[in-house]
Tab-separated table of N, CA, C and O in Angstrom:
chain	number	residue	atom	x	y	z
A	1	ASP	N	-6.587	-7.676	-6.576
A	1	ASP	CA	-7.778	-6.657	-6.882
A	1	ASP	C	-8.393	-6.628	-5.464
A	1	ASP	O	-8.876	-7.465	-4.890
A	2	PRO	N	-8.529	-5.196	-5.032
A	2	PRO	CA	-9.187	-4.954	-3.706
A	2	PRO	C	-10.668	-5.414	-3.728
A	2	PRO	O	-11.330	-5.582	-2.706
A	3	ALA	N	-11.180	-5.584	-4.942
A	3	ALA	CA	-12.652	-6.059	-4.756
A	3	ALA	C	-12.847	-7.602	-4.612
A	3	ALA	O	-14.083	-8.048	-4.371
A	4	ASP	N	-11.755	-8.299	-4.816
A	4	ASP	CA	-11.826	-9.702	-4.554
A	4	ASP	C	-12.194	-10.081	-3.166
A	4	ASP	O	-11.694	-9.297	-2.225
A	5	PRO	N	-12.988	-11.027	-2.785
A	5	PRO	CA	-13.220	-11.376	-1.477
A	5	PRO	C	-11.990	-11.971	-0.755
A	5	PRO	O	-11.111	-12.410	-1.453
A	6	PRO	N	-12.000	-11.583	0.610
A	6	PRO	CA	-10.683	-12.116	1.335
A	6	PRO	C	-10.640	-13.567	1.033
A	6	PRO	O	-11.559	-14.108	1.328
A	7	GLY	N	-9.267	-14.015	1.137
A	7	GLY	CA	-9.179	-15.410	1.133
A	7	GLY	C	-9.217	-16.058	-0.065
A	7	GLY	O	-8.952	-17.256	-0.284
A	8	MET	N	-9.615	-15.364	-1.191
A	8	MET	CA	-9.731	-15.929	-2.458
A	8	MET	C	-8.422	-16.307	-3.041
A	8	MET	O	-8.341	-17.013	-3.868
A	9	TYR	N	-7.346	-15.345	-2.836
A	9	TYR	CA	-5.946	-15.797	-3.367
A	9	TYR	C	-4.976	-15.878	-2.137
A	9	TYR	O	-5.386	-15.420	-1.089
A	10	ARG	N	-3.883	-16.330	-2.486
A	10	ARG	CA	-2.921	-16.510	-1.446
A	10	ARG	C	-2.461	-15.169	-0.947
A	10	ARG	O	-2.310	-14.066	-1.726
A	11	ALA	N	-2.357	-14.867	0.416
A	11	ALA	CA	-1.916	-13.661	0.993
A	11	ALA	C	-0.607	-13.277	0.479
A	11	ALA	O	0.254	-14.180	0.232
A	12	GLN	N	-0.344	-12.049	0.206
A	12	GLN	CA	0.902	-11.514	-0.148
A	12	GLN	C	1.270	-10.506	0.920
A	12	GLN	O	0.570	-10.089	1.498
A	13	THR	N	2.683	-10.361	1.033
A	13	THR	CA	3.124	-9.429	1.935
A	13	THR	C	2.977	-7.978	1.377
A	13	THR	O	2.841	-7.863	0.336
A	14	SER	N	3.210	-6.898	2.320
A	14	SER	CA	2.936	-5.727	1.665
A	14	SER	C	4.084	-5.389	0.763
A	14	SER	O	3.866	-4.493	0.000
A	15	GLY	N	5.304	-5.853	0.948
A	15	GLY	CA	6.324	-5.579	0.104
A	15	GLY	C	6.180	-6.222	-1.255
A	15	GLY	O	6.360	-5.559	-2.248
A	16	ALA	N	5.453	-7.448	-1.377
A	16	ALA	CA	5.111	-7.915	-2.688
A	16	ALA	C	4.000	-7.104	-3.227
A	16	ALA	O	3.962	-6.778	-4.625
A	17	TRP	N	2.947	-6.679	-2.577
A	17	TRP	CA	1.968	-5.777	-3.026
A	17	TRP	C	2.583	-4.470	-3.570
A	17	TRP	O	2.402	-4.053	-4.834
A	18	LEU	N	3.570	-3.871	-2.831
A	18	LEU	CA	4.123	-2.546	-3.195
A	18	LEU	C	5.034	-2.774	-4.533
A	18	LEU	O	4.818	-2.129	-5.468
A	19	THR	N	5.764	-3.887	-4.526
A	19	THR	CA	6.453	-4.108	-5.757
A	19	THR	C	5.624	-4.432	-7.026
A	19	THR	O	6.051	-3.713	-7.988
A	20	GLY	N	4.610	-4.874	-6.919
A	20	GLY	CA	3.645	-5.141	-7.881
A	20	GLY	C	3.060	-4.022	-8.399
A	20	GLY	O	2.915	-3.747	-9.615
A	21	GLU	N	2.647	-3.166	-7.478
A	21	GLU	CA	1.984	-1.583	-7.901
A	21	GLU	C	2.987	-0.934	-8.606
A	21	GLU	O	2.816	-0.223	-9.527
A	22	MET	N	4.402	-0.954	-8.044
A	22	MET	CA	5.320	-0.165	-8.573
A	22	MET	C	5.617	-0.535	-10.078
A	22	MET	O	5.950	0.186	-10.837
A	23	GLU	N	5.869	-1.858	-10.241
A	23	GLU	CA	6.053	-2.498	-11.618
A	23	GLU	C	5.056	-2.172	-12.514
A	23	GLU	O	5.223	-1.750	-13.613
A	24	ARG	N	3.629	-2.315	-12.186
A	24	ARG	CA	2.659	-1.855	-12.989
A	24	ARG	C	2.812	-0.322	-13.468
A	24	ARG	O	2.436	0.066	-14.681
A	25	ARG	N	3.328	0.603	-12.629
A	25	ARG	CA	3.459	1.884	-13.014
A	25	ARG	C	4.810	2.229	-13.554
A	25	ARG	O	5.047	3.398	-13.752
A	26	ARG	N	5.727	1.223	-13.531
A	26	ARG	CA	7.069	1.399	-13.917
A	26	ARG	C	7.703	2.537	-13.085
A	26	ARG	O	8.478	3.481	-13.740
A	27	LEU	N	7.631	2.269	-11.889
A	27	LEU	CA	8.400	3.319	-10.821
A	27	LEU	C	9.496	2.641	-10.264
A	27	LEU	O	9.475	1.593	-9.768
A	28	SER	N	10.577	3.458	-10.166
A	28	SER	CA	11.849	3.030	-9.440
A	28	SER	C	11.545	3.493	-8.081
A	28	SER	O	10.583	4.210	-7.787
A	29	ASN	N	12.488	2.968	-7.234
A	29	ASN	CA	12.329	3.334	-5.775
A	29	ASN	C	12.528	4.909	-5.598
A	29	ASN	O	11.805	5.623	-4.892
A	30	ARG	N	13.456	5.289	-6.470
A	30	ARG	CA	13.767	6.865	-6.302
A	30	ARG	C	12.475	7.557	-6.738
A	30	ARG	O	12.051	8.571	-6.177
A	31	GLU	N	11.896	7.174	-7.767
A	31	GLU	CA	10.784	7.959	-8.260
A	31	GLU	C	9.625	7.866	-7.301
A	31	GLU	O	8.914	8.884	-7.094
A	32	LEU	N	9.275	6.689	-6.757
A	32	LEU	CA	8.348	6.586	-5.747
A	32	LEU	C	8.603	7.440	-4.431
A	32	LEU	O	7.646	8.150	-3.907
A	33	TYR	N	9.763	7.419	-4.182
A	33	TYR	CA	10.115	8.205	-3.034
A	33	TYR	C	10.119	9.729	-3.230
A	33	TYR	O	9.467	10.502	-2.346
A	34	CYS	N	10.282	10.161	-4.430
A	34	CYS	CA	10.216	11.599	-4.823
A	34	CYS	C	8.751	11.890	-4.695
A	34	CYS	O	8.233	13.009	-4.230
A	35	ARG	N	7.903	11.109	-5.306
A	35	ARG	CA	6.423	11.262	-5.272
A	35	ARG	C	5.855	11.355	-3.845
A	35	ARG	O	5.068	12.203	-3.539
A	36	LEU	N	6.475	10.425	-2.861
A	36	LEU	CA	6.007	10.482	-1.581
A	36	LEU	C	6.382	11.854	-0.952
A	36	LEU	O	5.558	12.390	-0.219
A	37	ARG	N	7.553	12.273	-1.231
A	37	ARG	CA	7.928	13.488	-0.555
A	37	ARG	C	7.022	14.602	-1.004
A	37	ARG	O	6.702	15.480	-0.253
A	38	THR	N	6.642	14.658	-2.261
A	38	THR	CA	5.830	15.616	-2.931
A	38	THR	C	4.413	15.673	-2.089
A	38	THR	O	3.868	16.675	-2.003
A	39	VAL	N	3.966	14.472	-1.706
A	39	VAL	CA	2.590	14.442	-1.104
A	39	VAL	C	2.703	14.585	0.461
A	39	VAL	O	1.744	14.405	1.119
A	40	GLY	N	3.865	14.681	0.940
A	40	GLY	CA	3.984	15.065	2.544
A	40	GLY	C	4.737	14.049	3.394
A	40	GLY	O	4.743	14.083	4.663
A	41	PHE	N	5.230	12.898	2.668
A	41	PHE	CA	5.865	11.881	3.400
A	41	PHE	C	7.378	12.637	4.038
A	41	PHE	O	7.946	13.187	3.393
A	42	GLY	N	7.515	12.311	5.265
A	42	GLY	CA	8.557	12.853	6.022
A	42	GLY	C	9.990	12.002	6.036
A	42	GLY	O	10.916	12.303	6.955
A	43	GLY	N	9.874	10.825	5.423
A	43	GLY	CA	10.978	9.962	5.364
A	43	GLY	C	12.248	10.594	4.863
A	43	GLY	O	12.198	11.565	4.130
A	44	THR	N	13.282	10.333	5.629
A	44	THR	CA	14.535	10.946	5.346
A	44	THR	C	15.511	10.282	4.225
A	44	THR	O	16.271	10.861	3.795
A	45	SER	N	15.128	8.959	3.752
A	45	SER	CA	15.885	8.429	2.822
A	45	SER	C	15.065	7.535	1.843
A	45	SER	O	14.239	6.808	2.366
A	46	GLU	N	15.569	7.484	0.655
A	46	GLU	CA	14.779	6.792	-0.422
A	46	GLU	C	14.991	5.329	-0.126
A	46	GLU	O	14.242	4.475	-0.679
A	47	ASN	N	15.926	4.977	0.714
A	47	ASN	CA	16.155	3.478	0.976
A	47	ASN	C	14.938	2.747	1.788
A	47	ASN	O	14.757	1.704	1.722
A	48	ILE	N	14.052	3.726	2.325
A	48	ILE	CA	12.895	3.125	2.873
A	48	ILE	C	11.967	2.415	1.968
A	48	ILE	O	11.424	1.297	2.279
A	49	VAL	N	11.994	2.861	0.689
A	49	VAL	CA	11.165	2.128	-0.339
A	49	VAL	C	11.600	0.842	-0.456
A	49	VAL	O	10.931	-0.208	-0.576
A	50	ALA	N	12.862	0.605	-0.597
A	50	ALA	CA	13.631	-0.791	-0.805
A	50	ALA	C	13.362	-1.480	0.468
A	50	ALA	O	12.887	-2.790	0.348
A	51	GLN	N	13.415	-0.940	1.572
A	51	GLN	CA	13.070	-1.854	2.702
A	51	GLN	C	11.574	-2.280	2.794
A	51	GLN	O	11.397	-3.479	3.295
A	52	TRP	N	10.646	-1.364	2.376
A	52	TRP	CA	9.342	-1.680	2.319
A	52	TRP	C	9.201	-2.960	1.347
A	52	TRP	O	8.310	-3.938	1.524
A	53	ARG	N	9.718	-2.622	0.031
A	53	ARG	CA	9.588	-3.768	-0.946
A	53	ARG	C	10.197	-5.164	-0.536
A	53	ARG	O	9.594	-6.180	-0.958
A	54	HIS	N	11.131	-5.027	0.294
A	54	HIS	CA	11.813	-6.470	0.754
A	54	HIS	C	11.225	-6.820	2.087
A	54	HIS	O	12.001	-7.791	2.679
A	55	ASP	N	10.328	-6.180	2.717
A	55	ASP	CA	9.640	-6.555	3.912
A	55	ASP	C	10.623	-6.479	5.167
A	55	ASP	O	10.635	-7.204	6.096
A	56	LYS	N	11.644	-5.611	4.891
A	56	LYS	CA	12.590	-5.350	6.089
A	56	LYS	C	12.169	-4.136	6.936
A	56	LYS	O	12.622	-4.055	7.931
A	57	ALA	N	11.140	-3.330	6.614
A	57	ALA	CA	10.501	-2.494	7.327
A	57	ALA	C	9.015	-2.475	6.894
A	57	ALA	O	8.662	-2.755	5.725
A	58	ALA	N	8.152	-2.432	7.922
A	58	ALA	CA	6.812	-2.354	7.772
A	58	ALA	C	6.326	-1.068	7.201
A	58	ALA	O	6.761	0.035	7.551
A	59	ILE	N	5.213	-0.891	6.330
A	59	ILE	CA	4.646	0.304	5.967
A	59	ILE	C	3.648	0.571	7.150
A	59	ILE	O	2.817	-0.009	7.324
A	60	ALA	N	3.928	1.888	7.686
A	60	ALA	CA	3.056	2.214	8.798
A	60	ALA	C	1.705	2.518	8.243
A	60	ALA	O	1.499	3.016	7.126
A	61	PRO	N	0.676	2.314	9.128
A	61	PRO	CA	-0.711	2.548	8.672
A	61	PRO	C	-0.871	4.042	8.320
A	61	PRO	O	-1.550	4.389	7.401
A	62	GLU	N	-0.189	4.953	8.934
A	62	GLU	CA	-0.293	6.400	8.741
A	62	GLU	C	0.461	6.847	7.396
A	62	GLU	O	0.065	7.856	6.942
A	63	THR	N	1.342	5.947	6.851
A	63	THR	CA	1.851	6.211	5.670
A	63	THR	C	1.078	5.758	4.594
A	63	THR	O	1.156	6.250	3.313
A	64	LEU	N	0.284	4.823	4.671
A	64	LEU	CA	-0.635	4.182	3.823
A	64	LEU	C	-1.308	5.267	2.838
A	64	LEU	O	-1.337	5.215	1.551
A	65	PRO	N	-1.928	6.273	3.407
A	65	PRO	CA	-2.531	7.275	2.542
A	65	PRO	C	-1.656	7.980	1.584
A	65	PRO	O	-2.115	8.273	0.411
A	66	LEU	N	-0.618	8.352	2.145
A	66	LEU	CA	0.408	9.032	1.126
A	66	LEU	C	0.924	7.979	0.235
A	66	LEU	O	1.066	8.517	-1.049
A	67	LEU	N	1.040	6.883	0.520
A	67	LEU	CA	1.573	5.808	-0.614
A	67	LEU	C	0.565	5.512	-1.603
A	67	LEU	O	0.845	5.515	-2.646
A	68	LEU	N	-0.888	5.544	-1.309
A	68	LEU	CA	-1.890	5.381	-2.226
A	68	LEU	C	-1.936	6.498	-3.025
A	68	LEU	O	-2.060	6.431	-4.327
A	69	GLU	N	-1.666	7.768	-2.519
A	69	GLU	CA	-1.696	8.961	-3.290
A	69	GLU	C	-0.480	8.901	-4.373
A	69	GLU	O	-0.522	9.409	-5.438
A	70	ALA	N	0.802	8.628	-3.648
A	70	ALA	CA	1.807	8.559	-4.702
A	70	ALA	C	1.869	7.575	-5.742
A	70	ALA	O	2.522	7.872	-6.798
A	71	LEU	N	1.083	6.496	-5.478
A	71	LEU	CA	0.933	5.499	-6.598
A	71	LEU	C	-0.060	5.850	-7.544
A	71	LEU	O	-0.392	5.106	-8.436
A	72	ASP	N	-0.697	7.062	-7.215
A	72	ASP	CA	-1.858	7.530	-8.274
A	72	ASP	C	-2.997	6.433	-8.268
A	72	ASP	O	-3.753	6.395	-9.221
A	73	ILE	N	-3.367	5.885	-7.013
A	73	ILE	CA	-4.565	4.869	-6.924
A	73	ILE	C	-5.654	5.917	-6.857
A	73	ILE	O	-5.694	6.918	-6.052
A	74	PRO	N	-6.722	5.606	-7.657
A	74	PRO	CA	-8.060	6.597	-7.607
A	74	PRO	C	-8.485	6.625	-6.268
A	74	PRO	O	-8.528	5.737	-5.517
A	75	GLY	N	-9.005	7.865	-6.011
A	75	GLY	CA	-9.650	8.167	-4.720
A	75	GLY	C	-10.674	7.330	-4.388
A	75	GLY	O	-10.880	6.842	-3.217
A	76	SER	N	-11.435	6.996	-5.294
A	76	SER	CA	-12.512	6.026	-4.966
A	76	SER	C	-12.088	4.609	-4.671
A	76	SER	O	-12.871	3.948	-4.010
A	77	ASP	N	-10.858	4.093	-4.941
A	77	ASP	CA	-10.391	2.897	-4.609
A	77	ASP	C	-9.520	2.882	-3.259
A	77	ASP	O	-9.221	1.846	-2.874
A	78	ARG	N	-9.228	4.049	-2.839
A	78	ARG	CA	-8.260	3.938	-1.729
A	78	ARG	C	-8.848	3.487	-0.416
A	78	ARG	O	-8.035	2.791	0.414
A	79	GLY	N	-10.050	3.716	-0.157
A	79	GLY	CA	-10.669	3.178	0.925
A	79	GLY	C	-10.588	1.507	1.025
A	79	GLY	O	-10.440	0.937	1.950
A	80	LEU	N	-10.900	0.883	-0.122
A	80	LEU	CA	-10.797	-0.439	-0.321
A	80	LEU	C	-9.447	-1.017	-0.141
A	80	LEU	O	-9.325	-1.981	0.488
A	81	TRP	N	-8.442	-0.313	-0.726
A	81	TRP	CA	-6.980	-0.685	-0.639
A	81	TRP	C	-6.659	-0.588	0.798
A	81	TRP	O	-5.987	-1.554	1.325
A	82	ALA	N	-6.984	0.371	1.577
A	82	ALA	CA	-6.748	0.533	2.950
A	82	ALA	C	-7.423	-0.614	3.868
A	82	ALA	O	-6.677	-1.223	4.741
A	83	GLN	N	-8.425	-0.878	3.514
A	83	GLN	CA	-9.378	-2.010	4.250
A	83	GLN	C	-8.479	-3.421	4.095
A	83	GLN	O	-8.245	-4.138	4.938
A	84	HIS	N	-8.124	-3.548	2.846
A	84	HIS	CA	-7.373	-4.891	2.508
A	84	HIS	C	-5.948	-4.833	3.120
A	84	HIS	O	-5.491	-5.837	3.594
A	85	PHE	N	-5.302	-3.693	3.175
A	85	PHE	CA	-4.094	-3.585	3.712
A	85	PHE	C	-4.107	-3.908	5.196
A	85	PHE	O	-3.377	-4.629	5.750
A	86	LEU	N	-5.103	-3.217	5.937
A	86	LEU	CA	-5.152	-3.291	7.307
A	86	LEU	C	-5.678	-4.645	7.695
A	86	LEU	O	-5.181	-5.353	8.705
A	87	HIS	N	-6.353	-5.439	6.803
A	87	HIS	CA	-6.772	-6.844	7.065
A	87	HIS	C	-5.605	-7.472	6.837
A	87	HIS	O	-5.467	-8.401	7.896
A	88	ALA	N	-4.657	-7.365	6.140
A	88	ALA	CA	-3.440	-8.228	5.811
A	88	ALA	C	-2.599	-8.058	7.168
A	88	ALA	O	-1.915	-8.840	7.662
A	89	LEU	N	-2.415	-6.768	7.539
A	89	LEU	CA	-1.616	-6.358	8.750
A	89	LEU	C	-2.189	-6.889	10.128
A	89	LEU	O	-1.451	-7.253	10.948
A	90	HIS	N	-3.564	-6.817	10.102
A	90	HIS	CA	-4.052	-7.310	11.442
A	90	HIS	C	-5.252	-8.462	11.080
A	90	HIS	O	-6.328	-8.118	11.351
A	91	PRO	N	-4.887	-9.579	10.756
A	91	PRO	CA	-5.770	-10.628	10.499
A	91	PRO	C	-6.649	-11.013	11.535
A	91	PRO	O	-7.779	-11.401	11.252
A	92	GLY	N	-6.382	-10.800	12.652
A	92	GLY	CA	-7.333	-10.991	14.022
A	92	GLY	C	-8.304	-10.133	14.123
A	92	GLY	O	-9.275	-10.358	14.755
A	93	LEU	N	-8.294	-9.029	13.398
A	93	LEU	CA	-9.240	-7.903	13.390
A	93	LEU	C	-10.306	-8.008	12.151
A	93	LEU	O	-11.070	-7.239	11.774
A	94	ALA	N	-9.928	-9.098	11.275
A	94	ALA	CA	-10.542	-9.354	9.893
A	94	ALA	C	-12.232	-9.075	10.148
A	94	ALA	O	-12.671	-8.364	9.175
A	95	ASP	N	-12.839	-9.557	11.072
A	95	ASP	CA	-14.278	-9.671	11.033
A	95	ASP	C	-14.626	-8.051	11.350
A	95	ASP	O	-15.685	-7.501	10.640
A	96	LEU	N	-13.908	-7.429	12.012
A	96	LEU	CA	-14.290	-5.884	12.379
A	96	LEU	C	-13.923	-5.158	11.321
A	96	LEU	O	-14.692	-4.306	10.723
A	97	ILE	N	-12.672	-5.347	10.513
A	97	ILE	CA	-12.305	-4.419	9.576
A	97	ILE	C	-13.287	-4.616	8.335
A	97	ILE	O	-13.651	-3.622	7.537
A	98	LEU	N	-13.710	-5.941	7.960
A	98	LEU	CA	-14.334	-6.145	6.819
A	98	LEU	C	-15.975	-6.003	6.973
A	98	LEU	O	-16.730	-6.010	6.004
A	99	LYS	N	-16.223	-5.728	8.139
A	99	LYS	CA	-17.713	-5.605	8.357
A	99	LYS	C	-18.210	-4.399	8.027
A	99	LYS	O	-19.542	-4.158	7.679
A	100	TYR	N	-17.589	-3.125	8.187
A	100	TYR	CA	-17.889	-1.963	8.021
A	100	TYR	C	-17.625	-1.401	6.548
A	100	TYR	O	-16.592	-1.626	5.992
A	101	PRO	N	-18.487	-0.742	5.841
A	101	PRO	CA	-18.117	-0.112	4.439
A	101	PRO	C	-16.945	0.866	4.735
A	101	PRO	O	-16.762	1.491	5.811
A	102	THR	N	-16.307	1.047	3.828
A	102	THR	CA	-15.154	1.956	3.650
A	102	THR	C	-15.539	3.365	3.230
A	102	THR	O	-16.448	3.687	2.467
A	103	ALA	N	-14.762	4.096	3.731
A	103	ALA	CA	-14.821	5.660	3.403
A	103	ALA	C	-13.685	6.043	2.684
A	103	ALA	O	-12.685	5.476	2.854
A	104	PRO	N	-13.845	6.922	1.679
A	104	PRO	CA	-12.656	7.256	0.991
A	104	PRO	C	-11.595	7.760	1.828
A	104	PRO	O	-11.804	8.510	2.929
A	105	VAL	N	-10.367	7.302	1.503
A	105	VAL	CA	-9.084	7.828	2.257
A	105	VAL	C	-8.637	9.141	1.702
A	105	VAL	O	-8.642	9.477	0.714
């Protein structure tokens, strides 16, 4: 849950996070890829979703807003999810990332 304080739970990879979100929504890799294409993702192969899920490719920060939209994460929660995603991606910037309030993505 993005509202939980950092460090409260074991950190998970972005692949584990994505897999969990997809399972909650019962989305296949293909379904998520199609949703991503609908919201403007330019990736050329649905295989990228499998690569993200298995941490074989990183989810680019510029892809995150499209991914949050494709997963139907409410707009009011997207800023918080982005904050936690970037915190996990760049732990050395934790103080800076978590210091400022989030704006909707």
